[in-house]
PDB file of C-alpha atoms in Angstrom:
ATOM      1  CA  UNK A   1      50.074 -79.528 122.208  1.00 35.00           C
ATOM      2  CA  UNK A   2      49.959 -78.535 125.469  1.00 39.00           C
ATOM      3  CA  UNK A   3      51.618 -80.461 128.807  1.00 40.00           C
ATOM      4  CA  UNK A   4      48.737 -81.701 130.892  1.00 41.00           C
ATOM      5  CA  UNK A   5      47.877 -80.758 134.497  1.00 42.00           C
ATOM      6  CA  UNK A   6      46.067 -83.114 136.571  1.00 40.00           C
ATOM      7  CA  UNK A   7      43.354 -81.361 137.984  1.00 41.00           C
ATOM      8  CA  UNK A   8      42.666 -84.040 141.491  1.00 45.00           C
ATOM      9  CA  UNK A   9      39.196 -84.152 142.485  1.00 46.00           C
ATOM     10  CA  UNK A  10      37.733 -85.227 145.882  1.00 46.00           C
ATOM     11  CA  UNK A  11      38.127 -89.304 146.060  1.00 44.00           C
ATOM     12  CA  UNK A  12      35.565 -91.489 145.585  1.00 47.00           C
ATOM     13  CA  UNK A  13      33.308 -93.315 148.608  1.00 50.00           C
ATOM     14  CA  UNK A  14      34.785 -96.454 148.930  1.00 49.00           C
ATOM     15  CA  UNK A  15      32.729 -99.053 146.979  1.00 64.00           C
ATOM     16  CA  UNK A  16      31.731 -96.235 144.920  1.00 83.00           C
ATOM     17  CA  UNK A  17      31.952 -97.973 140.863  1.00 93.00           C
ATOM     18  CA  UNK A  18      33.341 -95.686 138.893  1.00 94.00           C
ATOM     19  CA  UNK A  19      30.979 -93.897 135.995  1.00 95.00           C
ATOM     20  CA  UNK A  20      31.630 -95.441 132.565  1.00 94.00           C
ATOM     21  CA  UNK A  21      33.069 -92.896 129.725  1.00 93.00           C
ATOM     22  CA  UNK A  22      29.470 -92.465 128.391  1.00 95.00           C
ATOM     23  CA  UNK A  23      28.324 -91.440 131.604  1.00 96.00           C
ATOM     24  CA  UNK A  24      30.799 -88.892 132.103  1.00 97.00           C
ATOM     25  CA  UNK A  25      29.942 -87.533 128.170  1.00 96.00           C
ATOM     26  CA  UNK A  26      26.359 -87.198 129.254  1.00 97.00           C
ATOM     27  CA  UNK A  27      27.727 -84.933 132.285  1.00 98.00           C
ATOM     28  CA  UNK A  28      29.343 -83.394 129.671  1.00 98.00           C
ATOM     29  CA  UNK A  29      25.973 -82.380 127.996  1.00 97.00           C
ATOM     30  CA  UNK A  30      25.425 -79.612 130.797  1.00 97.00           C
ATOM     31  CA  UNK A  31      28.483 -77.594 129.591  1.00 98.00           C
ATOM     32  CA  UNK A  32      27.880 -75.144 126.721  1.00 98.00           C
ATOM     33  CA  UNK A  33      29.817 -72.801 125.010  1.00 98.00           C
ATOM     34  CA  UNK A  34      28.670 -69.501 126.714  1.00 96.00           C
ATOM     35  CA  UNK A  35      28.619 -67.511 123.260  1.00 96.00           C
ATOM     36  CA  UNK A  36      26.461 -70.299 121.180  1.00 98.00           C
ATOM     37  CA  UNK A  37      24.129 -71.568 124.438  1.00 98.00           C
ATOM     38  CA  UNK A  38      25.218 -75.122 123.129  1.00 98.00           C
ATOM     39  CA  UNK A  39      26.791 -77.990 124.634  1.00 98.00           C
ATOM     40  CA  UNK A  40      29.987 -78.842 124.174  1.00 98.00           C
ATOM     41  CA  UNK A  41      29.776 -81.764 123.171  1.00 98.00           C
ATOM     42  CA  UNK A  42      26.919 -81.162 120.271  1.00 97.00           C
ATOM     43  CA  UNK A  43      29.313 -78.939 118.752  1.00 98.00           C
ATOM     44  CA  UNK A  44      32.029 -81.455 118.796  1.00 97.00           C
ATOM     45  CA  UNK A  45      34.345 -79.860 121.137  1.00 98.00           C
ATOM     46  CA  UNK A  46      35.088 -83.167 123.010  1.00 98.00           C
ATOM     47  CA  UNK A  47      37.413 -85.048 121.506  1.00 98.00           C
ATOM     48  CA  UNK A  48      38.096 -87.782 124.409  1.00 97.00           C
ATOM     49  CA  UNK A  49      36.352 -88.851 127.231  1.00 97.00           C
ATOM     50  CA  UNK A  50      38.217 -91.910 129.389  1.00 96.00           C
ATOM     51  CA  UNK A  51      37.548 -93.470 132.520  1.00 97.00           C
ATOM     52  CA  UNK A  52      39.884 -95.986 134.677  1.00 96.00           C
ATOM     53  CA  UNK A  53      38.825 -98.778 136.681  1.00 95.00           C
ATOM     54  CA  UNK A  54      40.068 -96.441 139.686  1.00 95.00           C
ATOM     55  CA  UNK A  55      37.933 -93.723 138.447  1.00 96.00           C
ATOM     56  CA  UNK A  56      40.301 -91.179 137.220  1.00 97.00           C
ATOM     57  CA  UNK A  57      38.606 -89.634 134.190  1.00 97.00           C
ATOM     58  CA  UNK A  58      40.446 -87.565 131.234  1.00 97.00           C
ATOM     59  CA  UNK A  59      38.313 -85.211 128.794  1.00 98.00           C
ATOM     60  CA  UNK A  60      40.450 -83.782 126.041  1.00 98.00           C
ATOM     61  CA  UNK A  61      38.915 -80.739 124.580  1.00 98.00           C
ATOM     62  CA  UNK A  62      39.607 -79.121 121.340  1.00 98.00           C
ATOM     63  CA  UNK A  63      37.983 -75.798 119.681  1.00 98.00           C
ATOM     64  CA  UNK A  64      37.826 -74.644 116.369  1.00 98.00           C
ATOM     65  CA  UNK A  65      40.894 -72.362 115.940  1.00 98.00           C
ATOM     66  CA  UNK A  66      44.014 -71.851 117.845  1.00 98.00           C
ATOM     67  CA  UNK A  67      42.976 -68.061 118.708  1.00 97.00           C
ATOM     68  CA  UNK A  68      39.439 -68.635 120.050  1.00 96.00           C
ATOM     69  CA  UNK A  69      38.828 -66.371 122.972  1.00 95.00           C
ATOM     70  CA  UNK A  70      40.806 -67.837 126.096  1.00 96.00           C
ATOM     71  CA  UNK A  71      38.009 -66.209 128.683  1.00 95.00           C
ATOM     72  CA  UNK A  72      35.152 -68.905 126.856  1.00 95.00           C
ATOM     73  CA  UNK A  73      37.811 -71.106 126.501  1.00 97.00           C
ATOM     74  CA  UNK A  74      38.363 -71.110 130.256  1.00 97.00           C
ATOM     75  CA  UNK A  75      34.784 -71.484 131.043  1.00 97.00           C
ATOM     76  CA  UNK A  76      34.387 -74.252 129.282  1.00 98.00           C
ATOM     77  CA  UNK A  77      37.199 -76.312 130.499  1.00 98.00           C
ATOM     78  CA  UNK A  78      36.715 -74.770 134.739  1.00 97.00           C
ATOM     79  CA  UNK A  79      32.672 -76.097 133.543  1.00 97.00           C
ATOM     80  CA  UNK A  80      33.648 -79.667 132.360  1.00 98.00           C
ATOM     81  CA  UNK A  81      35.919 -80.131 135.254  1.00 98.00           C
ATOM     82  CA  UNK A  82      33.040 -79.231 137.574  1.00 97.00           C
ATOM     83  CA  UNK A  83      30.693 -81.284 135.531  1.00 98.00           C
ATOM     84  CA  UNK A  84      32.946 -84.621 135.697  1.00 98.00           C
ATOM     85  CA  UNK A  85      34.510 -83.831 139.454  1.00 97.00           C
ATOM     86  CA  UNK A  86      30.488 -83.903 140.856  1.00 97.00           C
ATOM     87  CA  UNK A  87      29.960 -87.437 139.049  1.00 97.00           C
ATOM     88  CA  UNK A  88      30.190 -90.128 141.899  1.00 96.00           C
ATOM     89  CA  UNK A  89      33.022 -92.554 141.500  1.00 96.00           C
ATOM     90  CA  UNK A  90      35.158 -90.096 140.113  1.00 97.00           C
ATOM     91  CA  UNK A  91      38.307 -90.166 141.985  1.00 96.00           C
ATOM     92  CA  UNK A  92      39.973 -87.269 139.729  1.00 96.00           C
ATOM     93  CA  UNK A  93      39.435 -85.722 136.773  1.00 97.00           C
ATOM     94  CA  UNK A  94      41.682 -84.038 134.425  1.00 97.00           C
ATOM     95  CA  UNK A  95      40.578 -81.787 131.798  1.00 98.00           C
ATOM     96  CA  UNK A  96      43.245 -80.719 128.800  1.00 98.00           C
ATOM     97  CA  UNK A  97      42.571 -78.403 126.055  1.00 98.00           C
ATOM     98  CA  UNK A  98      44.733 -79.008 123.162  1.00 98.00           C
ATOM     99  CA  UNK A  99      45.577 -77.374 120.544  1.00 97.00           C
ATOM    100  CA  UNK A 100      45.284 -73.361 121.439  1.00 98.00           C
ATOM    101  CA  UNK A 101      47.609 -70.548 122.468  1.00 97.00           C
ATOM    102  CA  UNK A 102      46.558 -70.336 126.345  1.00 97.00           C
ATOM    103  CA  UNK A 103      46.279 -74.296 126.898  1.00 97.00           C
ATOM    104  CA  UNK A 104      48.807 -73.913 129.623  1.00 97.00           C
ATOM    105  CA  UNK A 105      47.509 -71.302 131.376  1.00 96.00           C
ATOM    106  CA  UNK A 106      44.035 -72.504 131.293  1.00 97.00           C
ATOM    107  CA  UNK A 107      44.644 -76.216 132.133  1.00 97.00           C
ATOM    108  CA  UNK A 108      46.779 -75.222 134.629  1.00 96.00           C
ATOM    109  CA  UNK A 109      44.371 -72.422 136.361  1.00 96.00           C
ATOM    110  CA  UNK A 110      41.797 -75.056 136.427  1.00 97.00           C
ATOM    111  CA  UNK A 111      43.760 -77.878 137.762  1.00 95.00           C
ATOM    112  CA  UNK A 112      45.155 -75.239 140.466  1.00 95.00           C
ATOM    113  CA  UNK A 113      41.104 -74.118 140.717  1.00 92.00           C
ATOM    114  CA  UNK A 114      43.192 -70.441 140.825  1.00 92.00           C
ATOM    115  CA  UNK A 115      40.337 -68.659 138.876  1.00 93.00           C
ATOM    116  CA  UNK A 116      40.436 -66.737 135.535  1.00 92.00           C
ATOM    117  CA  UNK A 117      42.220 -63.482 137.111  1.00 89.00           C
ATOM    118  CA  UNK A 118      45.174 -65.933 138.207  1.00 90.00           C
ATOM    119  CA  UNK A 119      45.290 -67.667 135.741  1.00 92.00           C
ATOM    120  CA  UNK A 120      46.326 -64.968 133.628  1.00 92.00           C
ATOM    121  CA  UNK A 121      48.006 -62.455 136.202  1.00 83.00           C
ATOM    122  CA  UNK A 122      49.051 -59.454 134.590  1.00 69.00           C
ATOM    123  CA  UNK A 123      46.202 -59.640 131.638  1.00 69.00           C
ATOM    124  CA  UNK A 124      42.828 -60.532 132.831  1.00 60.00           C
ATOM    125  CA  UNK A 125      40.591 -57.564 135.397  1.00 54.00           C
ATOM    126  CA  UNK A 126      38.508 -59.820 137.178  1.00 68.00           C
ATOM    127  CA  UNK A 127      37.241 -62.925 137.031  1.00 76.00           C
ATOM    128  CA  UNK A 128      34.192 -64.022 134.454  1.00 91.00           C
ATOM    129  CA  UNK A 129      31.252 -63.881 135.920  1.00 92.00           C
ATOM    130  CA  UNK A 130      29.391 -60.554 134.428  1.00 92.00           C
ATOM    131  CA  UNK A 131      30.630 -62.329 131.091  1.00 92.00           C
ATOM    132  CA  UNK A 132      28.779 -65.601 131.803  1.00 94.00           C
ATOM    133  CA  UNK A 133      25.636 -63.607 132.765  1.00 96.00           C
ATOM    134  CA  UNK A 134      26.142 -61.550 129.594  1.00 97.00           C
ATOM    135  CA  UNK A 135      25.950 -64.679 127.217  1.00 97.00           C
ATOM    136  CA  UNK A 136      22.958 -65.507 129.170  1.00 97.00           C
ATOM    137  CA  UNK A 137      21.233 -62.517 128.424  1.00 98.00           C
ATOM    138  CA  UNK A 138      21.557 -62.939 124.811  1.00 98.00           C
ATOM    139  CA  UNK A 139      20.245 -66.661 125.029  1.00 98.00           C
ATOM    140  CA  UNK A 140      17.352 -64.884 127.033  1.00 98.00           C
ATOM    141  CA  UNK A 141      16.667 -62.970 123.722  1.00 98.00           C
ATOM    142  CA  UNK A 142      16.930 -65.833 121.642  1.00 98.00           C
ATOM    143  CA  UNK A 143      15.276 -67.946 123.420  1.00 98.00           C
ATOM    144  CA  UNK A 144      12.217 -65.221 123.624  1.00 98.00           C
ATOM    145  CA  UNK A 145      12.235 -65.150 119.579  1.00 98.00           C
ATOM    146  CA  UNK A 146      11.888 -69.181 118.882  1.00 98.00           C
ATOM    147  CA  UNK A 147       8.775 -68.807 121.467  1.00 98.00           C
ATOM    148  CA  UNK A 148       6.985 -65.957 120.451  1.00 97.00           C
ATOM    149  CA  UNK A 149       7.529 -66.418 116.549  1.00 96.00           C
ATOM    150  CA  UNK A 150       5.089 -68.889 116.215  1.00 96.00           C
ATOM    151  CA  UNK A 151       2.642 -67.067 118.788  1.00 97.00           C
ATOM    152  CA  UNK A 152       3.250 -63.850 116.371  1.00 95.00           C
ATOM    153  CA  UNK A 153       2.810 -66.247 113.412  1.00 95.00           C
ATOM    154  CA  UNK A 154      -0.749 -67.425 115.097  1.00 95.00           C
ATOM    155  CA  UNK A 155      -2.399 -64.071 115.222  1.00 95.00           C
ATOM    156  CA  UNK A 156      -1.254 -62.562 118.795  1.00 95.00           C
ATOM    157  CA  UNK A 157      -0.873 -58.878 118.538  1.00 93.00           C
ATOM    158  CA  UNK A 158       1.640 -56.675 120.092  1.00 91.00           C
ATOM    159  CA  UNK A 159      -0.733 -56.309 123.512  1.00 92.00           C
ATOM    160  CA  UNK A 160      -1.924 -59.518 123.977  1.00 95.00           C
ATOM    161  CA  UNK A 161       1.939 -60.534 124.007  1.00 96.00           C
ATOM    162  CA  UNK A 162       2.737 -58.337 126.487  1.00 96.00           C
ATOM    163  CA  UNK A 163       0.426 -59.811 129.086  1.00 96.00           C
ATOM    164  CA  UNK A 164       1.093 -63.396 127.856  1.00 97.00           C
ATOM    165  CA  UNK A 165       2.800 -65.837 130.624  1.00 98.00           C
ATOM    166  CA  UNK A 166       5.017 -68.901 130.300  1.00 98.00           C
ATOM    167  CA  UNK A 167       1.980 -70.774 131.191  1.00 98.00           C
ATOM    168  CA  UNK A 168       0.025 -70.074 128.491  1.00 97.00           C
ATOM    169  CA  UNK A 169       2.757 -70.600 126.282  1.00 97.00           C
ATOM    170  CA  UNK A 170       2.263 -74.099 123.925  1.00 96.00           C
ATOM    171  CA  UNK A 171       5.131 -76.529 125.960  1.00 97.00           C
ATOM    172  CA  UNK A 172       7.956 -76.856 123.872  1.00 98.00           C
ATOM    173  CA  UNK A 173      11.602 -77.742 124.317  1.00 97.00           C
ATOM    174  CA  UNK A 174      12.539 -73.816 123.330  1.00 98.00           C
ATOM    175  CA  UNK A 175       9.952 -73.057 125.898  1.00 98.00           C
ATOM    176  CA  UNK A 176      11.837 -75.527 128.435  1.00 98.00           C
ATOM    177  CA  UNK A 177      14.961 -73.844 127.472  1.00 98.00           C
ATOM    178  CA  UNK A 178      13.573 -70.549 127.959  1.00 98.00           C
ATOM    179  CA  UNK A 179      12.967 -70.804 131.219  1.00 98.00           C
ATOM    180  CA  UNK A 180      16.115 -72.628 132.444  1.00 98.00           C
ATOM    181  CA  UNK A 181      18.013 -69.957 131.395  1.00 98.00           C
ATOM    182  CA  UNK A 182      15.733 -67.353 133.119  1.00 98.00           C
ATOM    183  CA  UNK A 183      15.933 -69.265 136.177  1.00 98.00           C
ATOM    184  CA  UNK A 184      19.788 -69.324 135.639  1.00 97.00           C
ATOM    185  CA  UNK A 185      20.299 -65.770 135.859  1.00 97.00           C
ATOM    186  CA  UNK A 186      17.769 -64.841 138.478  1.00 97.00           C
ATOM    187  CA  UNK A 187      14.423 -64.188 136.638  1.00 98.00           C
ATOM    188  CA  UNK A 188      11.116 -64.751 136.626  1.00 98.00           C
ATOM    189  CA  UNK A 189      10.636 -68.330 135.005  1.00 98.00           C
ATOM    190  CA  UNK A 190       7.523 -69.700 136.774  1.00 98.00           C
ATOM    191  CA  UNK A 191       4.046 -70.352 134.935  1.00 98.00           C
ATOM    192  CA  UNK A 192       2.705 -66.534 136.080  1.00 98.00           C
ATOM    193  CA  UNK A 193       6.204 -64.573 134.724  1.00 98.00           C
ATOM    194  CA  UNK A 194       5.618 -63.015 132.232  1.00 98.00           C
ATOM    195  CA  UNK A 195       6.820 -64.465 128.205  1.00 98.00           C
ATOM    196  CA  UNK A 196       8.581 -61.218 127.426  1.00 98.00           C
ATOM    197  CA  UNK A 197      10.456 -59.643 130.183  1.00 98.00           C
ATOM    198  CA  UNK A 198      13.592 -57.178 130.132  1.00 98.00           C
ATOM    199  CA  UNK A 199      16.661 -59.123 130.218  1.00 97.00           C
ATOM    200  CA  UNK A 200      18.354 -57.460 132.826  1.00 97.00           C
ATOM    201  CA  UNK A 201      15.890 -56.520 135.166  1.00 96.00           C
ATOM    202  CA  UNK A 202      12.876 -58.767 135.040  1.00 97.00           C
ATOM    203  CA  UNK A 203      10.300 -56.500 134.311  1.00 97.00           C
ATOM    204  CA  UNK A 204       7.309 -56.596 132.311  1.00 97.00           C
ATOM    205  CA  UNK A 205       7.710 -54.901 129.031  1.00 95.00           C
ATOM    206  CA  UNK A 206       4.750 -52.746 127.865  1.00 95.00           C
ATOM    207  CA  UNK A 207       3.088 -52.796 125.222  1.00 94.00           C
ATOM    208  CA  UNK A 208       4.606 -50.390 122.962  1.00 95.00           C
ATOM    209  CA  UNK A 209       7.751 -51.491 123.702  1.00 96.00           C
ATOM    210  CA  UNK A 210       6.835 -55.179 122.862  1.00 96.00           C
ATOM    211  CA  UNK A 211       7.749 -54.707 118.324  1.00 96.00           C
ATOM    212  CA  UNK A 212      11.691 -53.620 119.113  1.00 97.00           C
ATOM    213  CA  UNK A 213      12.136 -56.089 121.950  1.00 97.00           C
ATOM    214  CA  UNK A 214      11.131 -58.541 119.426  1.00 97.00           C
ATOM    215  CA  UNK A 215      13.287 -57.490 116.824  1.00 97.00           C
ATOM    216  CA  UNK A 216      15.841 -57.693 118.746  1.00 98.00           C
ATOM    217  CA  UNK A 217      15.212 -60.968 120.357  1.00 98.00           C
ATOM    218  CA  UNK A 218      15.433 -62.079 116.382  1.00 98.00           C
ATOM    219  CA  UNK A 219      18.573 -60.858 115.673  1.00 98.00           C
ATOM    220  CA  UNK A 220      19.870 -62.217 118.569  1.00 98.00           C
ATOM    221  CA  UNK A 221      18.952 -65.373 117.642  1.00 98.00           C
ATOM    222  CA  UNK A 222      19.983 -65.248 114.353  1.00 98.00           C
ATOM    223  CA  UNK A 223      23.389 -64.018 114.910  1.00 98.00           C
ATOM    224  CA  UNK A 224      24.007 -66.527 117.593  1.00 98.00           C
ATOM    225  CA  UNK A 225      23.214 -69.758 114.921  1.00 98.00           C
ATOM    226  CA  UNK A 226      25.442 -67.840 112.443  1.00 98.00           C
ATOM    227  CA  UNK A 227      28.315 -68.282 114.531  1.00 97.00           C
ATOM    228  CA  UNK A 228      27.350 -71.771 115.621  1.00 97.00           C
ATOM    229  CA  UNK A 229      27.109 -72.803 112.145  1.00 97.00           C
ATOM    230  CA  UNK A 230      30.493 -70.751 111.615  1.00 97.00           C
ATOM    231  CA  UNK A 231      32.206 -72.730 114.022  1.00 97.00           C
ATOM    232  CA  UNK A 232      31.172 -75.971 113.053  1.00 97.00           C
ATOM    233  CA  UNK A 233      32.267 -75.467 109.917  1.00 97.00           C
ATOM    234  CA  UNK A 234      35.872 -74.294 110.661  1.00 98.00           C
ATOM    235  CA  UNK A 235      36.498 -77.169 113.434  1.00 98.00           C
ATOM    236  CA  UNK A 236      35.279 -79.679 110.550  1.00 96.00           C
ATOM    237  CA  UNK A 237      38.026 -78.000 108.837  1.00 97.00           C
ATOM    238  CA  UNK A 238      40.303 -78.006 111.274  1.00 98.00           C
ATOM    239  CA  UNK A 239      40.684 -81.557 112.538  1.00 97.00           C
ATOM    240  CA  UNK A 240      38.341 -83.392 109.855  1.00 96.00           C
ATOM    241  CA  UNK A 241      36.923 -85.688 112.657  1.00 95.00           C
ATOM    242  CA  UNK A 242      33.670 -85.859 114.328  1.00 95.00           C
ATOM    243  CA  UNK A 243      33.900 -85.257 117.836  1.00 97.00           C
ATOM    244  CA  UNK A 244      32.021 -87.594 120.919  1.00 95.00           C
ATOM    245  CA  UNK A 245      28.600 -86.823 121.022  1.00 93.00           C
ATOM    246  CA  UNK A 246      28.721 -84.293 118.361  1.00 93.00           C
ATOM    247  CA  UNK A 247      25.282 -83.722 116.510  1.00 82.00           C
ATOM    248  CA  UNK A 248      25.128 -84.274 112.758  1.00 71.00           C
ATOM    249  CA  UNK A 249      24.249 -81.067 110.736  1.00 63.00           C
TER     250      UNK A 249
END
C-alpha cells in the first residue's frame, strides 16, 4: 500500500453542488485501459469512488498484478484525475493506485501533474504520447474487423470494401466506436471516409491490399479480448471482489 498524494484540483464556483460518487464513476467511464480500449471501470479497476459534501473526491484504483506496466498504469491514473478534476463541483480530486510497485511514483507524478518523464527521472525517454496513439492504432484495427466481418459475412467482396464509407456502413455501436477512435487520432471518421483506411496515415487502401489488412484487423482484435479476458481473470484472482461499475462476464 502506497502513501497517498493529494492531487488539488481547481476549486469549485461557489454554489457549485458537488457531483455525487455515481456521477464521478460515470466520468470514470471515459478512461480506458490504453492496451484493452476498455474502460476502467468495466474491467473493474475502480475499487472506490467517494465524494465529500465539500467536493473533494477520492478514486482508489487497483490493477490486476503488482508488475503491470507502470507507463499504462500512469495513463490511467493522469486520465481519471483529468476525468474527475473537469467534473463541476469538484473542489479536488485525489487519485491513488494501490497495490503495485510504482504507486508512489505514479500518484505522486500525477498529483505534482510532473508528467511521465519526471515522474520516473532516470528511467523513462519521453513522455507517453506515441504510446497512447499506438494503442489507438490497434483499436483502429479492431475496431475495422467487428465492422467489416459481418459486411464480409453478407457477400461484399474484396473491391466493393475498398470503396465502402462509414456511411454506408449498418449503424452500430462498433461502428460508433470506430469512428471515435478515428477521430481521436486524427483520421478520417466522417460519413464519406472511407471503412478501411491505413492506420497511420489515413489513406484509402486498394483493393488488393484490402484481404491482409483484414487479417490483420482480426488478429488484432482477437489478441486484444485475449488479454482483456486474461486480465479479468487474474484481478478476480487477485482481490476476489467485484469492482464499481465493473461488467459481469
Amino acid at each position: 500500500m502506497t502513501n497517498p498524494v493529494t492531487a488539488g484540483s481547481a476549486s469549485a464556483p461557489s454554489g457549485e453542488a458537488p457531483p455525487g460518487a455515481a456521477r464521478v464513476l460515470a466520468a470514470l467511464d471515459a478512461v480506458r485501459d490504453p492496451e484493452l480500449d476498455e474502460p476502467i471501470t468495466t474491467l473493474g479497476f475502480v475499487s472506490s469512488c467517494t465524494v465529500s459534501a465539500d467536493g473533494d473526491a477520492q478514486i482508489r484504483l487497483r490493477l490486476p498484478t503488482y508488475f503491470c506496466a507502470p507507463n499504462f498504469a500512469f495513463l490511467m491514473v493522469a486520465d481519471a484525475y483529468d476525468a474527475v478534476s473537469a467534473l463541476p463541483g469538484v473542489r479536488s480530486t485525489e487519485v491513488v493506485l494501490d497495490d503495485h510497485f510504482a504507486s508512489d511514483a505514479i500518484n505522486g507524478g500525477v498529483a505534482a501533474r510532473a508528467g511521465f518523464a519526471r515522474s520516473f527521472d532516470g528511467e523513462a525517454v519521453g513522455e507517453l504520447h506515441e504510446l497512447r496513439a499506438d494503442f489507438l492504432r490497434k483499436a483502429v484495427m479492431a475496431g475495422t474487423d467487428l465492422v467489416s466481418r459481418p459486411l464480409a459475412a453478407a457477400g461484399v467482396e474484396p473491391p466493393a470494401l475498398a470503396a465502402f464509407t462509414l456511411g454506408q456502413a449498418p449503424p452500430s455501436a462498433e461502428l460508433d466506436r470506430l469512428r471515435q477512435r478515428r477521430a481521436e487520432l486524427g483520421l478520417p471518421a466522417g460519413d464519406d471516409a472511407p471503412l478501411l483506411i491505413d492506420p497511420v496515415t489515413g489513406t484509402p487502401l486498394p483493393a488488393d491490399a484490402v484481404p491482409l489488412h483484414l487479417r490483420r484487423a482480426r488478429t488484432t482484435r482477437v489478441n486484444i479480448e485475449a488479454n482483456a479476458g486474461i486480465c479479468r481473470g487474474m484481478l478476480r484472482h487477485r482481490y476476489g471482489t467485484s469492482g464499481l461499475g465493473e461488467e459481469e462476464q
